[in-house]
Coordinates of C-alpha atoms and ligand atoms in Angstrom, one line a residue:
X1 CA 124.6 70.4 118.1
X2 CA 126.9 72.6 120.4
X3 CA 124.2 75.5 120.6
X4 CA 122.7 76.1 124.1
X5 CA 119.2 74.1 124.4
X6 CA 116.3 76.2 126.3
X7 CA 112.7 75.4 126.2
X8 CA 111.4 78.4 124.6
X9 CA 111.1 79.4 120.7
X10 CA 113.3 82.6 120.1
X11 CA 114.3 84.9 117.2
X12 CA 117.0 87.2 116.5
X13 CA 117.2 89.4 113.6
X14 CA 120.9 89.8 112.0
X15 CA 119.6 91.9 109.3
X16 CA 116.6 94.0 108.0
X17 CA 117.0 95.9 111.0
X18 CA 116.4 99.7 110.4
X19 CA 117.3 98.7 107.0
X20 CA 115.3 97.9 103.9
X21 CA 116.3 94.3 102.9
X22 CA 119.3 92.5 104.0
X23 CA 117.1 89.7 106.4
X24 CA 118.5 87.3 107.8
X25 CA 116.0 86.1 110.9
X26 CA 117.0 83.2 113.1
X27 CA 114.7 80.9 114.9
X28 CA 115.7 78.5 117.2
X29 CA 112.9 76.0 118.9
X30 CA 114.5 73.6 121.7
X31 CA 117.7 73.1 119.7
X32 CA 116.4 73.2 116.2
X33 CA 117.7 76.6 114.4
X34 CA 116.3 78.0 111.0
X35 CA 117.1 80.7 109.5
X36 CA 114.6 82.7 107.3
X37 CA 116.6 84.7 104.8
X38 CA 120.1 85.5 103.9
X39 CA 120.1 89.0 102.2
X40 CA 122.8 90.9 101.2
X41 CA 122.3 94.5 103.1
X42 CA 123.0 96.8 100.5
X43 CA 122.7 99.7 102.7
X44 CA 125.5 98.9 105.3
X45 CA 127.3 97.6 102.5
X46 CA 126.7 101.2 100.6
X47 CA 128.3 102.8 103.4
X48 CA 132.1 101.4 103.3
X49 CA 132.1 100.3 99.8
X50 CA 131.6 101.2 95.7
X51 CA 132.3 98.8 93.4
X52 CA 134.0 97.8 91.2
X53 CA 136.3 100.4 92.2
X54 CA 136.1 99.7 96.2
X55 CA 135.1 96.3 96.7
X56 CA 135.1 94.2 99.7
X57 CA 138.7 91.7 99.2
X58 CA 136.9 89.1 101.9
X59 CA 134.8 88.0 104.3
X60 CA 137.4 89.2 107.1
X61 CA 136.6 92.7 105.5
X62 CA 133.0 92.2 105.8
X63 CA 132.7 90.9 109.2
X64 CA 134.9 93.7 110.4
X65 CA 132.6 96.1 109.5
X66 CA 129.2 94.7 110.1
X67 CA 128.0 93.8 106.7
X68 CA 128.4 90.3 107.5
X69 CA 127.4 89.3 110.9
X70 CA 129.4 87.3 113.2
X71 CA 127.6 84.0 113.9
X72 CA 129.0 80.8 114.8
X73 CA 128.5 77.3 112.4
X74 CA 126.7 78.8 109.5
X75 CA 129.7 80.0 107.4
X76 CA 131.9 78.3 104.8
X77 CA 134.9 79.7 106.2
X78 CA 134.6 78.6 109.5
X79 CA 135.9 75.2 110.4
X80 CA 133.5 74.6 113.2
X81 CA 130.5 71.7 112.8
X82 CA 127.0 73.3 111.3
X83 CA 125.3 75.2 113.8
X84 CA 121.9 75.5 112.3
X85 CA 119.6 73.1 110.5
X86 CA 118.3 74.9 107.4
X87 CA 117.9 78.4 105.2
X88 CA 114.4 78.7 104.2
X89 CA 114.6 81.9 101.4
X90 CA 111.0 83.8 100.7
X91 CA 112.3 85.0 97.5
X92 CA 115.1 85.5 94.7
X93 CA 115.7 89.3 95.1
X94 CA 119.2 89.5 96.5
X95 CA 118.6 91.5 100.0
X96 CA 116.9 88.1 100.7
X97 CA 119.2 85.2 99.1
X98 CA 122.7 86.9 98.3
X99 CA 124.5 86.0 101.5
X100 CA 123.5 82.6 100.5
X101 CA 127.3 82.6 99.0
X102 CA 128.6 82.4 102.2
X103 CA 126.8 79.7 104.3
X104 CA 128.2 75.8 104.7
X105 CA 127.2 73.8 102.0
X106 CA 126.0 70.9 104.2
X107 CA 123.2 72.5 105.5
X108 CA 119.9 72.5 103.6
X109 CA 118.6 75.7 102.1
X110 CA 115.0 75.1 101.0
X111 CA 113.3 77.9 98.5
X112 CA 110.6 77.8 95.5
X113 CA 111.1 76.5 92.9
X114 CA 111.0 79.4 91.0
X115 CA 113.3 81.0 93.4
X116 CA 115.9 78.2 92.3
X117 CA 115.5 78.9 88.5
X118 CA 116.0 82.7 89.2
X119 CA 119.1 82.2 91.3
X120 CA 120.8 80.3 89.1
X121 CA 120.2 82.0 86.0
X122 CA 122.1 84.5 88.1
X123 CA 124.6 83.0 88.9
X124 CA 125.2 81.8 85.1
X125 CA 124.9 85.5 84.4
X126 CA 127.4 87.4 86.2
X127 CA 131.0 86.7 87.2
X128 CA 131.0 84.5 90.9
X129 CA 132.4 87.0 92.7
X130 CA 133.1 87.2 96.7
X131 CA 129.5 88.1 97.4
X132 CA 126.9 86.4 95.2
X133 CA 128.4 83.0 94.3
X134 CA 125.5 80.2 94.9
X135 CA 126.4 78.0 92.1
X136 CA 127.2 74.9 93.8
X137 CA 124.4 75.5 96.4
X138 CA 121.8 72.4 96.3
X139 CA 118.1 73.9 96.8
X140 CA 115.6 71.6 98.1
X141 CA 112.6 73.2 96.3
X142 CA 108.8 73.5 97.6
X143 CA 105.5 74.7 96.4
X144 CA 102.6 76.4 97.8
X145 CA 101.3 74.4 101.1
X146 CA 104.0 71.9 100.9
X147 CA 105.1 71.5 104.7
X148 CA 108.8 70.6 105.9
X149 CA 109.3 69.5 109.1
X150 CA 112.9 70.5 110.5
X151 CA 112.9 68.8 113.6
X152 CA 111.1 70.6 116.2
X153 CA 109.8 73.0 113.8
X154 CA 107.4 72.7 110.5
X155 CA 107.5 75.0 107.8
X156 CA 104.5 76.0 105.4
X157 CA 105.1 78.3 102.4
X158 CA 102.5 80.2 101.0
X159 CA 102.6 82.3 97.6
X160 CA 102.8 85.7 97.6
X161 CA 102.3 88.7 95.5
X162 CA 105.3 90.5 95.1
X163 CA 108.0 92.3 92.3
X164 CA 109.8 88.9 91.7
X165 CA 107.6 86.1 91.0
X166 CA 107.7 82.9 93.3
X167 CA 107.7 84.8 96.4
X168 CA 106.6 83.3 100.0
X169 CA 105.5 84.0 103.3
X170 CA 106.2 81.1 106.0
X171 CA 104.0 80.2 108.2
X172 CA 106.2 78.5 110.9
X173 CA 104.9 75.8 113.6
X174 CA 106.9 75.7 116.6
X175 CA 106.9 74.4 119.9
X176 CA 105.2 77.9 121.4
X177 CA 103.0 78.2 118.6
X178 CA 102.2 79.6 115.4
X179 CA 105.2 82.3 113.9
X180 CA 103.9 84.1 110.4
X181 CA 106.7 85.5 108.5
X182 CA 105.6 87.6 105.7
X183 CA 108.8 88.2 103.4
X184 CA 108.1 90.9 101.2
X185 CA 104.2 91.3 100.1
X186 CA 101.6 93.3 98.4
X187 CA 98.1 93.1 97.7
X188 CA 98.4 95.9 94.9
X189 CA 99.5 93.4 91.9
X190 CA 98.4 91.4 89.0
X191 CA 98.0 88.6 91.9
X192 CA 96.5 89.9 94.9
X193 CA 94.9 86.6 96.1
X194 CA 97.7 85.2 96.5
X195 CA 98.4 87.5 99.4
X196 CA 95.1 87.2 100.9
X197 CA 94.6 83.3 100.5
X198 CA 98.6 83.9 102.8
X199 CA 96.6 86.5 104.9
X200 CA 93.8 84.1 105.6
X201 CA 96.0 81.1 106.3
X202 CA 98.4 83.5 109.0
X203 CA 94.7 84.5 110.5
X204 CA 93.4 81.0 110.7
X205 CA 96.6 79.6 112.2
X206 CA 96.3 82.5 115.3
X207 CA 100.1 83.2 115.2
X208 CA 101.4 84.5 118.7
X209 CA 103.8 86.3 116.7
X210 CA 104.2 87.7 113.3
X211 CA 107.5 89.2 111.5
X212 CA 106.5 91.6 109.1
X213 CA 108.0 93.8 106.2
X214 CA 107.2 97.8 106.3
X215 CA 109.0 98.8 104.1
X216 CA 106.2 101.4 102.5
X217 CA 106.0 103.6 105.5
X218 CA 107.3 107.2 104.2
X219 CA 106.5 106.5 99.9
X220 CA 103.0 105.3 100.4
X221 CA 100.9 105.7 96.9
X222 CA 97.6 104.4 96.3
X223 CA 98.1 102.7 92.8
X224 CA 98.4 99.0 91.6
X225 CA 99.2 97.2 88.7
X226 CA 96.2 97.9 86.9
X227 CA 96.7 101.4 87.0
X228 CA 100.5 101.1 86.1
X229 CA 99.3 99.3 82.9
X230 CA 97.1 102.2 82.1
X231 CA 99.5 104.9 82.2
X232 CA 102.2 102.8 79.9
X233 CA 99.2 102.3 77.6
X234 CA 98.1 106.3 77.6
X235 CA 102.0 106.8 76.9
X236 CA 102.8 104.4 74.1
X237 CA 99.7 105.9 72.5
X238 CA 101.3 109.2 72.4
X239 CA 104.9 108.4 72.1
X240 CA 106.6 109.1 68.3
X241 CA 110.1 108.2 68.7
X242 CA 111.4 105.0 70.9
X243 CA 110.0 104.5 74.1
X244 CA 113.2 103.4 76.3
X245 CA 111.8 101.4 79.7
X246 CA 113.5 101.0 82.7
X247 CA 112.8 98.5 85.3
X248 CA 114.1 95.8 87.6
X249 CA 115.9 92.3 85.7
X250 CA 113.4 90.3 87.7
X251 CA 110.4 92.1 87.8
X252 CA 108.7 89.4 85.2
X253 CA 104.8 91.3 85.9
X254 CA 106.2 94.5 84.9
X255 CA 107.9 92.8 81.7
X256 CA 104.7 91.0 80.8
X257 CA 102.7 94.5 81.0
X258 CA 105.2 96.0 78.6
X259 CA 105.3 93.1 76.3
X260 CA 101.4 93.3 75.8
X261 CA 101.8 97.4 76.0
X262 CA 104.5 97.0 73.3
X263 CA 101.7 94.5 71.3
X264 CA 98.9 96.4 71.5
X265 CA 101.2 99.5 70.0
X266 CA 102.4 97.6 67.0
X267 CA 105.9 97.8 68.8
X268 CA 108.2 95.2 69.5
X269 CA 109.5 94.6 73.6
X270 CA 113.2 94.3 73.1
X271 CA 115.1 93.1 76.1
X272 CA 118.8 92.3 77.4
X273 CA 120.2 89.3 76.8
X274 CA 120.2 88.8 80.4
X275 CA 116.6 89.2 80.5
X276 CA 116.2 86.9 77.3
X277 CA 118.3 84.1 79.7
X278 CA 116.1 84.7 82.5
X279 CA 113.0 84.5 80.6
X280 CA 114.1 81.4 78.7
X281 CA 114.8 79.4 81.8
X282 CA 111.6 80.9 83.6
X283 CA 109.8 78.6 80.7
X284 CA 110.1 75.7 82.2
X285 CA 108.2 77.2 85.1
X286 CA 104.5 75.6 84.2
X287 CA 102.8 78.4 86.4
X288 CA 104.5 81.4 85.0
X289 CA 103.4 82.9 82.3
X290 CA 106.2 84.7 80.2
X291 CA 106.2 85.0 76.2
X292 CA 108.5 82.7 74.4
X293 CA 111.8 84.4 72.8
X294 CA 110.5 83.5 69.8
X295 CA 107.4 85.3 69.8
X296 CA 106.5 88.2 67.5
X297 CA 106.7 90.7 69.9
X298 CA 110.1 90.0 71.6
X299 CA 113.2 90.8 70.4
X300 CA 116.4 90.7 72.4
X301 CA 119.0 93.5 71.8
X302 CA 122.7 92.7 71.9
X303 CA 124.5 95.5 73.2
X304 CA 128.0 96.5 71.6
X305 CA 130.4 94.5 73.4
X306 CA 134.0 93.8 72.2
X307 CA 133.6 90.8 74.1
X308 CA 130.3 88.4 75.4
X309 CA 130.4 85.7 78.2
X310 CA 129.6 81.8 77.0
X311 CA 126.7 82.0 77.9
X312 CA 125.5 85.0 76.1
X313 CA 127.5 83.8 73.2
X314 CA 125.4 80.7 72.9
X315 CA 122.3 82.5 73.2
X316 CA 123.0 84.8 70.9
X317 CA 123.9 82.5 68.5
X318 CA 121.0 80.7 68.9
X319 CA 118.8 83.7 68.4
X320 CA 120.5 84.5 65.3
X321 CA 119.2 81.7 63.5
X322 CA 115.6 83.1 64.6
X323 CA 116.6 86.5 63.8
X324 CA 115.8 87.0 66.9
X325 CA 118.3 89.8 67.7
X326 CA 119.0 93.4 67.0
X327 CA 121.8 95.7 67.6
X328 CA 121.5 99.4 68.7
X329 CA 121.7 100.8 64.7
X330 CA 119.2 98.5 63.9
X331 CA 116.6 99.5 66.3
X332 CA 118.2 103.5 65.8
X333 CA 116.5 102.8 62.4
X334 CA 112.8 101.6 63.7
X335 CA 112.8 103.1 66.5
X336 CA 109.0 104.0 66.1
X337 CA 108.7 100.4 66.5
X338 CA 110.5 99.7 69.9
X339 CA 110.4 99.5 73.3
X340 CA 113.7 99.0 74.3
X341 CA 114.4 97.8 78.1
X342 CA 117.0 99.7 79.0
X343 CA 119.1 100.2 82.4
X344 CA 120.6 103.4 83.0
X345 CA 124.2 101.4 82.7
X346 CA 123.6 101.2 78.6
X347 CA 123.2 104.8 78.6
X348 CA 126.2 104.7 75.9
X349 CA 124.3 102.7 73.4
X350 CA 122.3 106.1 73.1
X351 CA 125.2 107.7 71.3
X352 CA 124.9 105.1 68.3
X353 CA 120.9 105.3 69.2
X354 CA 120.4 108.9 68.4
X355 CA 116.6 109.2 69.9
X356 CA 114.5 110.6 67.9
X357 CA 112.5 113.8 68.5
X358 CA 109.6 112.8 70.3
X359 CA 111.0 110.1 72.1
X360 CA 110.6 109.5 75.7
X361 CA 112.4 107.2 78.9
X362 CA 110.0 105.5 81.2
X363 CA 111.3 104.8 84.5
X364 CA 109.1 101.8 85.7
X365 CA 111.0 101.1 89.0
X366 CA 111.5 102.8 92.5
X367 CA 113.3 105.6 93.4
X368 CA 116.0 106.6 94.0
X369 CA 116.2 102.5 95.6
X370 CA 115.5 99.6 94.3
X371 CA 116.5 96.0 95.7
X372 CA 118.7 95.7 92.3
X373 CA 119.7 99.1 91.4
X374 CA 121.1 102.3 92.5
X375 CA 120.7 104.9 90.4
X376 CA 122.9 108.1 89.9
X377 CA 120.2 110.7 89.4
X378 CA 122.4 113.5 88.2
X379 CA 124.4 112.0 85.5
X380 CA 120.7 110.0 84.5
X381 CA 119.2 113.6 84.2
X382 CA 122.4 114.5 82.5
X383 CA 122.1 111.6 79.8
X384 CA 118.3 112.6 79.5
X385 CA 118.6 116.2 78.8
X386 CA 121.7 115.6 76.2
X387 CA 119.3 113.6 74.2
X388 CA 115.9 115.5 75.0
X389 CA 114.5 112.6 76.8
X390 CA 111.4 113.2 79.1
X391 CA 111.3 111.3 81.9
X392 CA 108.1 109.2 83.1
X393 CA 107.8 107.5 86.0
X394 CA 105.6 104.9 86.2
X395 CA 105.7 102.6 88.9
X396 CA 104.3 100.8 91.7
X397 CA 106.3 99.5 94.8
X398 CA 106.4 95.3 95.4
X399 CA 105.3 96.1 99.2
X400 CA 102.5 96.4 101.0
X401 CA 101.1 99.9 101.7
X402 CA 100.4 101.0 105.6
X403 CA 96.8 100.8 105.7
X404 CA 96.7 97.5 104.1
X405 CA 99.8 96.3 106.3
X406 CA 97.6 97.8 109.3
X407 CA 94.4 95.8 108.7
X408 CA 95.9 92.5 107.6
X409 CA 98.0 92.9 111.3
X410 CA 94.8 93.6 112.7
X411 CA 93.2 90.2 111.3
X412 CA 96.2 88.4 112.4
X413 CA 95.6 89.4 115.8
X414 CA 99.2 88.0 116.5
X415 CA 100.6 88.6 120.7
X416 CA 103.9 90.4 119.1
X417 CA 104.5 91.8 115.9
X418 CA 108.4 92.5 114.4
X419 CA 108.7 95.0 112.1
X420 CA 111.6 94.4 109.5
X421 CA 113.1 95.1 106.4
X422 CA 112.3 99.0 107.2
X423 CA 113.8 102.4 108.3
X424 CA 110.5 103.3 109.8
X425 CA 110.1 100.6 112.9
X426 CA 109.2 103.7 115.5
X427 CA 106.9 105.1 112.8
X428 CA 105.3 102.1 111.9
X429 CA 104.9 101.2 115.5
X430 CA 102.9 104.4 116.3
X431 CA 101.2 103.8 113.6
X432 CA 99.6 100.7 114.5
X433 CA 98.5 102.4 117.9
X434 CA 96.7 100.2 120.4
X435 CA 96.1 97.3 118.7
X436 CA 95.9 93.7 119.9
X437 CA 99.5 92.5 119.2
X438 CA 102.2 94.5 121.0
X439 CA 104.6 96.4 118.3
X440 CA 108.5 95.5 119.3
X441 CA 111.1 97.8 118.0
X442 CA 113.9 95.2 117.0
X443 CA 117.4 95.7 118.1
X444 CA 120.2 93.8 115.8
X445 CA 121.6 90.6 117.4
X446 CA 119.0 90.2 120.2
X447 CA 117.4 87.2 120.9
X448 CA 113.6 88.1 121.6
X449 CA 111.9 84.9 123.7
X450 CA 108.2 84.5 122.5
Ligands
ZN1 ZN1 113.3 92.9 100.2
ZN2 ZN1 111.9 91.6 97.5

């Protein structure tokens, strides 16, 4: 190890900073150094490039302009010995895991095991390109509880609600005591005690310092799940034509609520064949619960393509058999029958679709960002009115509202907390007022000494 060795437990942020997503935190104990995330930031990314059309050539291009930082031993590219000792990733949404791509494959990354299955079914999904290419990456894979010692350091990851299923918060044991990392975490979904049995295992362990998301702090709602499922059910009572549902790839709760939505309506849920990949792999996963691609109420929609990828090839075919597939004149034919996922990038299928009247699009995801997608409001409105499509939006975020964040900061009682993965830091940290734990408004590429 070449890295200076001090006595004290430090981190340094390299991403999430003033920024929602992109973490990538660094802590180094004695000479031990973990990092906690490797997100791709989308929003220094957004400002330089657009693909496909402006697309970063290398990592040369993305050091250069910040999106990558510059850090010694941890990337592929660089010839020098390993600098740090492991990746520990709280969850499979990209602004967490995409910058995986670039690290040395010699050092360990550990994640869930749900994490893995979600990764790689990405990575068997869309073309390896420059920036999300983790295919030959070897995940050591944990559970809740399980604790890993990295040298001077142990690591315990604890389940927590959140958009993607088989997120974590880490609760880290260092030399200077107890560090709660919370990832990104609500307590507003189908699985809030998970985040309070993480809540009540951060309090127990009396962290000295605590990293947390606040992300929520300008869109705050007071909604969950519950309620989400409610208004999807009032619709799809209602709805005459095709009900067309937007939301994000990963976001398996959401899918579940419109699969049983879809049931109760004597409709079908008919999703991508991306989804249908993602959701057949996610069945080996014992403690999800996803419906089977052959159930009655799925269906998976090819879209017209002159050409499909193997591996959609192979699906397809395999759903064939089943008669398990439908193409867009098919469901153009029952479309009183269907809810068809939908992302606004198969807007052109609509042409062959032809809503009917009384047809509606439900947007079930955030706006106008979302960890997967960007939308272009104008042509989506656009697209909308040509076909007299309503638009409903129906949604509630994957993060923790400010209250909530406020009290469960209060109970941790932590000396420092770090906001991250936010645009709000000075907001959030007047918000929290004169509590117990001292607010610090983090500065990219600092090391903070606890
Ligand atoms: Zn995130
Ligand atoms: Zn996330």
């Amino acid at each position: 190890m070449t890295s200076v060795v001090t006595n004290r437990t430090a981190l340094t942020f390299y991403g999430g900073v003033n920024e929602i997503g992109g973490n990538k935190i660094l802590l180094q104990d004695h000479d031990t150094r973990v990092f906690f995330d490797f997100g791709m930031s989308f929003s220094a990314r957004k400002q330089f490039y657009s693909p496909p059309f402006l697309s970063p050539k290398n990592e040369k291009s993305l050091q250069e302009l910040g999106i990558l930082p510059i850090i010694n031993g941890v990337y592929n590219f660089d010839p020098t010995p390993p600098e740090a000792d492991a990746f520990f990733v709280s969850h499979g949404h990209l602004d967490h895991a995409g910058y995986l791509s670039f690290i040395k494959r010699e050092i360990p990354v550990f994640c869930g095991e749900t994490t893995e299955i979600i990764l790689r079914t990405l990575s068997d999904t869309r073309r390896a390109d420059l920036e999300f290419n983790v295919a030959d990456i070897k995940f050591n894979v944990f559970r809740t509880g399980t604790k890993i010692q990295v040298d001077n350091i142990v690591v315990e990851p604890l389940h927590v609600d959140h958009s993607i299923p088989g997120a974590y918060g880490f609760l880290i044991y260092t030399s200077n005591g107890t560090i709660v990392y919370t990832g990104d975490f609500r307590d507003h979904g189908h699985k809030p005690e998970m985040t309070d049995e993480f809540v009540e295992k951060a309090q127990d362990s009396e962290p000295v310092a605590v990293v947390t998301e606040a992300t929520n702090m300008t869109g705050a709602t007071v909604s969950n799940e519950v309620e989400v499922e409610a208004k999807l059910d009032k619709i799809a009572s209602q709805v005459d034509g095709i009900m067309l549902a937007e939301f994000g790839y990963s976001d398996i709760d959401r899918l579940n609520t419109f699969y049983r939505i879809a049931r109760k309506h004597q409709r079908c849920l008919a999703v991508s064949v991306r989804q249908a990949y993602l959701l057949d792999a996610l069945r080996s996963d014992v403690h999800l619960q996803v419906p089977a691609l052959d159930d009655d109420g799925i269906m998976v929609f090819r879209k017209s393509k002159k050409r499909y990828d193997k591996w959609e090839k192979q699906l397809i075919e395999r759903l064939n058999v089943e008669n398990k597939t439908f193409d867009v004149f098919d469901v153009s034919k029952q479309q009183c029958r269907v809810i068809l996922a939908v992302s606004f990038y198969d807007f052109e299928e609509l042409i062959n679709l032809q809503p009917a009247a009384g047809s509606c699009y439900v947007l079930s995801a955030s706006e106008p960002f979302n960890e997967e997608m960007e939308i272009d409001y104008e042509r989506l409105i656009n697209w909308l009115s040509h076909y007299g499509l309503p638009q409903y939006h129906v949604h509630v975020s994957g993060h923790m509202m400010p209250l909530q964040l406020k009290a469960v900061l209060e109970k941790m009682r932590a000396e420092e907390v770090f906001p991250i993965h936010t645009e709000n830091a000075q907001l959030f940290k007047k918000f929290m007022g004169k509590v117990d734990s001292q607010v610090q408004i983090v500065e990219k590429g600092r090391e903070y000494l606890l």
